[in-house]
PDB file of C-alpha atoms in Angstrom:
ATOM      1  CA  UNK A   1       0.000   0.000   0.000  1.00  0.00           C
ATOM      2  CA  UNK A   2       1.461   3.325  -1.010  1.00  0.00           C
ATOM      3  CA  UNK A   3      -1.207   5.610   0.462  1.00  0.00           C
ATOM      4  CA  UNK A   4      -4.102   5.531   2.881  1.00  0.00           C
ATOM      5  CA  UNK A   5      -6.757   4.515   0.411  1.00  0.00           C
ATOM      6  CA  UNK A   6      -8.039   1.478  -1.374  1.00  0.00           C
ATOM      7  CA  UNK A   7     -10.577   0.813  -4.084  1.00  0.00           C
ATOM      8  CA  UNK A   8     -13.815  -0.978  -3.306  1.00  0.00           C
ATOM      9  CA  UNK A   9     -14.754  -2.913  -6.421  1.00  0.00           C
ATOM     10  CA  UNK A  10     -17.863  -4.701  -5.197  1.00  0.00           C
ATOM     11  CA  UNK A  11     -20.523  -2.098  -4.494  1.00  0.00           C
ATOM     12  CA  UNK A  12     -24.299  -1.972  -4.613  1.00  0.00           C
ATOM     13  CA  UNK A  13     -24.114   0.563  -7.443  1.00  0.00           C
ATOM     14  CA  UNK A  14     -21.612  -1.538  -9.442  1.00  0.00           C
ATOM     15  CA  UNK A  15     -19.174   1.377  -9.511  1.00  0.00           C
ATOM     16  CA  UNK A  16     -15.709   1.319  -7.997  1.00  0.00           C
ATOM     17  CA  UNK A  17     -15.255   3.658  -5.047  1.00  0.00           C
ATOM     18  CA  UNK A  18     -12.194   4.974  -3.227  1.00  0.00           C
ATOM     19  CA  UNK A  19     -12.119   4.539   0.555  1.00  0.00           C
ATOM     20  CA  UNK A  20      -9.710   6.573   2.675  1.00  0.00           C
ATOM     21  CA  UNK A  21      -8.453   5.583   6.108  1.00  0.00           C
ATOM     22  CA  UNK A  22      -6.236   6.779   8.959  1.00  0.00           C
ATOM     23  CA  UNK A  23      -2.615   5.830   9.645  1.00  0.00           C
ATOM     24  CA  UNK A  24      -3.686   3.648  12.585  1.00  0.00           C
ATOM     25  CA  UNK A  25      -6.000   1.713  10.264  1.00  0.00           C
ATOM     26  CA  UNK A  26      -3.166   1.388   7.778  1.00  0.00           C
ATOM     27  CA  UNK A  27      -0.996  -0.243  10.446  1.00  0.00           C
ATOM     28  CA  UNK A  28      -3.751  -2.733  11.292  1.00  0.00           C
ATOM     29  CA  UNK A  29      -4.351  -3.496   7.599  1.00  0.00           C
ATOM     30  CA  UNK A  30      -0.650  -4.062   6.964  1.00  0.00           C
ATOM     31  CA  UNK A  31      -0.473  -6.447   9.915  1.00  0.00           C
ATOM     32  CA  UNK A  32      -3.614  -8.295   8.747  1.00  0.00           C
ATOM     33  CA  UNK A  33      -2.391  -8.525   5.132  1.00  0.00           C
ATOM     34  CA  UNK A  34       1.000  -9.845   6.236  1.00  0.00           C
ATOM     35  CA  UNK A  35      -0.334 -12.277   8.837  1.00  0.00           C
ATOM     36  CA  UNK A  36      -2.930 -13.855   6.539  1.00  0.00           C
ATOM     37  CA  UNK A  37      -1.013 -13.520   3.251  1.00  0.00           C
ATOM     38  CA  UNK A  38      -3.748 -11.418   1.620  1.00  0.00           C
ATOM     39  CA  UNK A  39      -3.196 -10.765  -2.083  1.00  0.00           C
ATOM     40  CA  UNK A  40      -6.315  -9.454  -3.813  1.00  0.00           C
ATOM     41  CA  UNK A  41      -9.328  -8.941  -1.590  1.00  0.00           C
ATOM     42  CA  UNK A  42      -9.193  -7.643   1.973  1.00  0.00           C
ATOM     43  CA  UNK A  43     -12.223  -9.525   3.301  1.00  0.00           C
ATOM     44  CA  UNK A  44     -11.891 -13.198   2.422  1.00  0.00           C
ATOM     45  CA  UNK A  45     -13.142 -16.593   3.478  1.00  0.00           C
ATOM     46  CA  UNK A  46     -10.002 -18.106   4.996  1.00  0.00           C
ATOM     47  CA  UNK A  47     -10.996 -21.615   3.858  1.00  0.00           C
ATOM     48  CA  UNK A  48     -11.603 -20.824   0.186  1.00  0.00           C
ATOM     49  CA  UNK A  49      -9.508 -17.615  -0.062  1.00  0.00           C
ATOM     50  CA  UNK A  50     -12.451 -16.122  -2.013  1.00  0.00           C
ATOM     51  CA  UNK A  51     -14.008 -12.724  -1.180  1.00  0.00           C
ATOM     52  CA  UNK A  52     -16.712 -12.997   1.456  1.00  0.00           C
ATOM     53  CA  UNK A  53     -20.267 -11.988   0.664  1.00  0.00           C
ATOM     54  CA  UNK A  54     -22.135  -9.033   2.135  1.00  0.00           C
ATOM     55  CA  UNK A  55     -24.363 -11.561   3.912  1.00  0.00           C
ATOM     56  CA  UNK A  56     -21.292 -13.047   5.593  1.00  0.00           C
ATOM     57  CA  UNK A  57     -20.172  -9.603   6.764  1.00  0.00           C
ATOM     58  CA  UNK A  58     -23.628  -8.939   8.228  1.00  0.00           C
ATOM     59  CA  UNK A  59     -23.559 -12.351   9.946  1.00  0.00           C
ATOM     60  CA  UNK A  60     -20.176 -11.582  11.524  1.00  0.00           C
ATOM     61  CA  UNK A  61     -21.518  -8.231  12.810  1.00  0.00           C
ATOM     62  CA  UNK A  62     -24.609  -9.963  14.228  1.00  0.00           C
ATOM     63  CA  UNK A  63     -22.491 -12.613  16.003  1.00  0.00           C
ATOM     64  CA  UNK A  64     -20.184  -9.925  17.375  1.00  0.00           C
ATOM     65  CA  UNK A  65     -23.176  -7.978  18.684  1.00  0.00           C
ATOM     66  CA  UNK A  66     -24.491 -11.101  20.438  1.00  0.00           C
ATOM     67  CA  UNK A  67     -21.081 -12.055  21.836  1.00  0.00           C
ATOM     68  CA  UNK A  68     -20.562  -8.553  23.254  1.00  0.00           C
ATOM     69  CA  UNK A  69     -24.190  -8.454  24.480  1.00  0.00           C
ATOM     70  CA  UNK A  70     -24.790  -5.122  22.763  1.00  0.00           C
ATOM     71  CA  UNK A  71     -28.278  -3.693  22.502  1.00  0.00           C
ATOM     72  CA  UNK A  72     -27.505  -1.260  19.681  1.00  0.00           C
ATOM     73  CA  UNK A  73     -27.083  -2.134  16.042  1.00  0.00           C
ATOM     74  CA  UNK A  74     -23.537  -2.652  14.801  1.00  0.00           C
ATOM     75  CA  UNK A  75     -24.443  -3.526  11.231  1.00  0.00           C
ATOM     76  CA  UNK A  76     -22.249  -2.280   8.382  1.00  0.00           C
ATOM     77  CA  UNK A  77     -25.158  -0.156   7.162  1.00  0.00           C
ATOM     78  CA  UNK A  78     -25.522   1.433  10.608  1.00  0.00           C
ATOM     79  CA  UNK A  79     -21.769   2.220  10.587  1.00  0.00           C
ATOM     80  CA  UNK A  80     -22.240   3.856   7.183  1.00  0.00           C
ATOM     81  CA  UNK A  81     -25.081   6.045   8.501  1.00  0.00           C
ATOM     82  CA  UNK A  82     -23.036   6.945  11.584  1.00  0.00           C
ATOM     83  CA  UNK A  83     -20.061   7.902   9.424  1.00  0.00           C
ATOM     84  CA  UNK A  84     -22.316  10.031   7.185  1.00  0.00           C
ATOM     85  CA  UNK A  85     -23.792  11.917  10.128  1.00  0.00           C
ATOM     86  CA  UNK A  86     -20.442  12.430  11.869  1.00  0.00           C
ATOM     87  CA  UNK A  87     -18.821  13.621   8.633  1.00  0.00           C
ATOM     88  CA  UNK A  88     -21.683  15.997   7.914  1.00  0.00           C
ATOM     89  CA  UNK A  89     -21.717  17.475  11.427  1.00  0.00           C
ATOM     90  CA  UNK A  90     -17.940  17.928  11.577  1.00  0.00           C
ATOM     91  CA  UNK A  91     -17.043  18.782   7.983  1.00  0.00           C
ATOM     92  CA  UNK A  92     -20.355  20.016   6.557  1.00  0.00           C
ATOM     93  CA  UNK A  93     -19.446  19.224   2.941  1.00  0.00           C
ATOM     94  CA  UNK A  94     -22.324  17.212   1.524  1.00  0.00           C
ATOM     95  CA  UNK A  95     -20.805  16.976  -1.968  1.00  0.00           C
ATOM     96  CA  UNK A  96     -17.641  15.318  -0.624  1.00  0.00           C
ATOM     97  CA  UNK A  97     -19.832  13.071   1.507  1.00  0.00           C
ATOM     98  CA  UNK A  98     -21.876  12.115  -1.573  1.00  0.00           C
ATOM     99  CA  UNK A  99     -18.688  11.071  -3.363  1.00  0.00           C
ATOM    100  CA  UNK A 100     -17.331   9.189  -0.343  1.00  0.00           C
ATOM    101  CA  UNK A 101     -20.574   7.244  -0.015  1.00  0.00           C
ATOM    102  CA  UNK A 102     -20.645   6.527  -3.742  1.00  0.00           C
ATOM    103  CA  UNK A 103     -24.023   8.116  -4.365  1.00  0.00           C
ATOM    104  CA  UNK A 104     -24.801   9.446  -7.825  1.00  0.00           C
ATOM    105  CA  UNK A 105     -27.615  11.652  -6.518  1.00  0.00           C
ATOM    106  CA  UNK A 106     -27.325  14.125  -3.621  1.00  0.00           C
ATOM    107  CA  UNK A 107     -30.876  13.315  -2.452  1.00  0.00           C
ATOM    108  CA  UNK A 108     -29.733   9.791  -1.617  1.00  0.00           C
ATOM    109  CA  UNK A 109     -26.982  11.254   0.576  1.00  0.00           C
ATOM    110  CA  UNK A 110     -29.455  13.590   2.268  1.00  0.00           C
ATOM    111  CA  UNK A 111     -31.579  10.604   3.336  1.00  0.00           C
ATOM    112  CA  UNK A 112     -28.611   9.374   5.379  1.00  0.00           C
ATOM    113  CA  UNK A 113     -28.462  12.539   7.445  1.00  0.00           C
ATOM    114  CA  UNK A 114     -30.348  13.000  10.668  1.00  0.00           C
ATOM    115  CA  UNK A 115     -30.031  16.377  12.267  1.00  0.00           C
ATOM    116  CA  UNK A 116     -30.679  16.490  15.970  1.00  0.00           C
ATOM    117  CA  UNK A 117     -31.963  19.648  17.623  1.00  0.00           C
ATOM    118  CA  UNK A 118     -28.633  20.288  19.366  1.00  0.00           C
ATOM    119  CA  UNK A 119     -26.788  20.330  16.039  1.00  0.00           C
ATOM    120  CA  UNK A 120     -29.440  22.510  14.354  1.00  0.00           C
ATOM    121  CA  UNK A 121     -29.301  24.994  17.271  1.00  0.00           C
ATOM    122  CA  UNK A 122     -25.485  25.153  17.118  1.00  0.00           C
ATOM    123  CA  UNK A 123     -25.612  25.819  13.366  1.00  0.00           C
ATOM    124  CA  UNK A 124     -28.202  28.551  13.930  1.00  0.00           C
ATOM    125  CA  UNK A 125     -26.052  30.145  16.652  1.00  0.00           C
ATOM    126  CA  UNK A 126     -22.993  29.970  14.380  1.00  0.00           C
ATOM    127  CA  UNK A 127     -24.882  31.732  11.579  1.00  0.00           C
ATOM    128  CA  UNK A 128     -26.125  34.409  13.979  1.00  0.00           C
ATOM    129  CA  UNK A 129     -22.571  35.125  15.210  1.00  0.00           C
ATOM    130  CA  UNK A 130     -21.363  35.461  11.626  1.00  0.00           C
ATOM    131  CA  UNK A 131     -24.247  37.779  10.732  1.00  0.00           C
ATOM    132  CA  UNK A 132     -23.567  39.975  13.754  1.00  0.00           C
ATOM    133  CA  UNK A 133     -20.013  40.576  12.492  1.00  0.00           C
ATOM    134  CA  UNK A 134     -21.292  41.926   9.179  1.00  0.00           C
TER     135      UNK A 134
END
């Protein structure tokens, strides 16, 4: 790996997508790739060495949730929604978010976002402070 990104080639939209990650994730990926002699796909069935299915990933998340006795969802789709909301609240760049999520239409991205009253109030206060300076 020469940079902190990889290409996801199996997507719901059948379009490749770039995924970025932090240095700490890079270290974990390098260790995983080395330890398990990964060549092509990151998520594989260790018996067949073939890529695992989305159903298998969801099953692993479900088993992990049960093992950890968690009451909240830890599904990959839930992680995606959480990422979208965190990105939007901290970066506030919906076009970049649209690209990161691989959506062709901005309205699809908007459906991912849930604004809580605290966030809406802070955005309102921020706008008011900026308007007062004018």
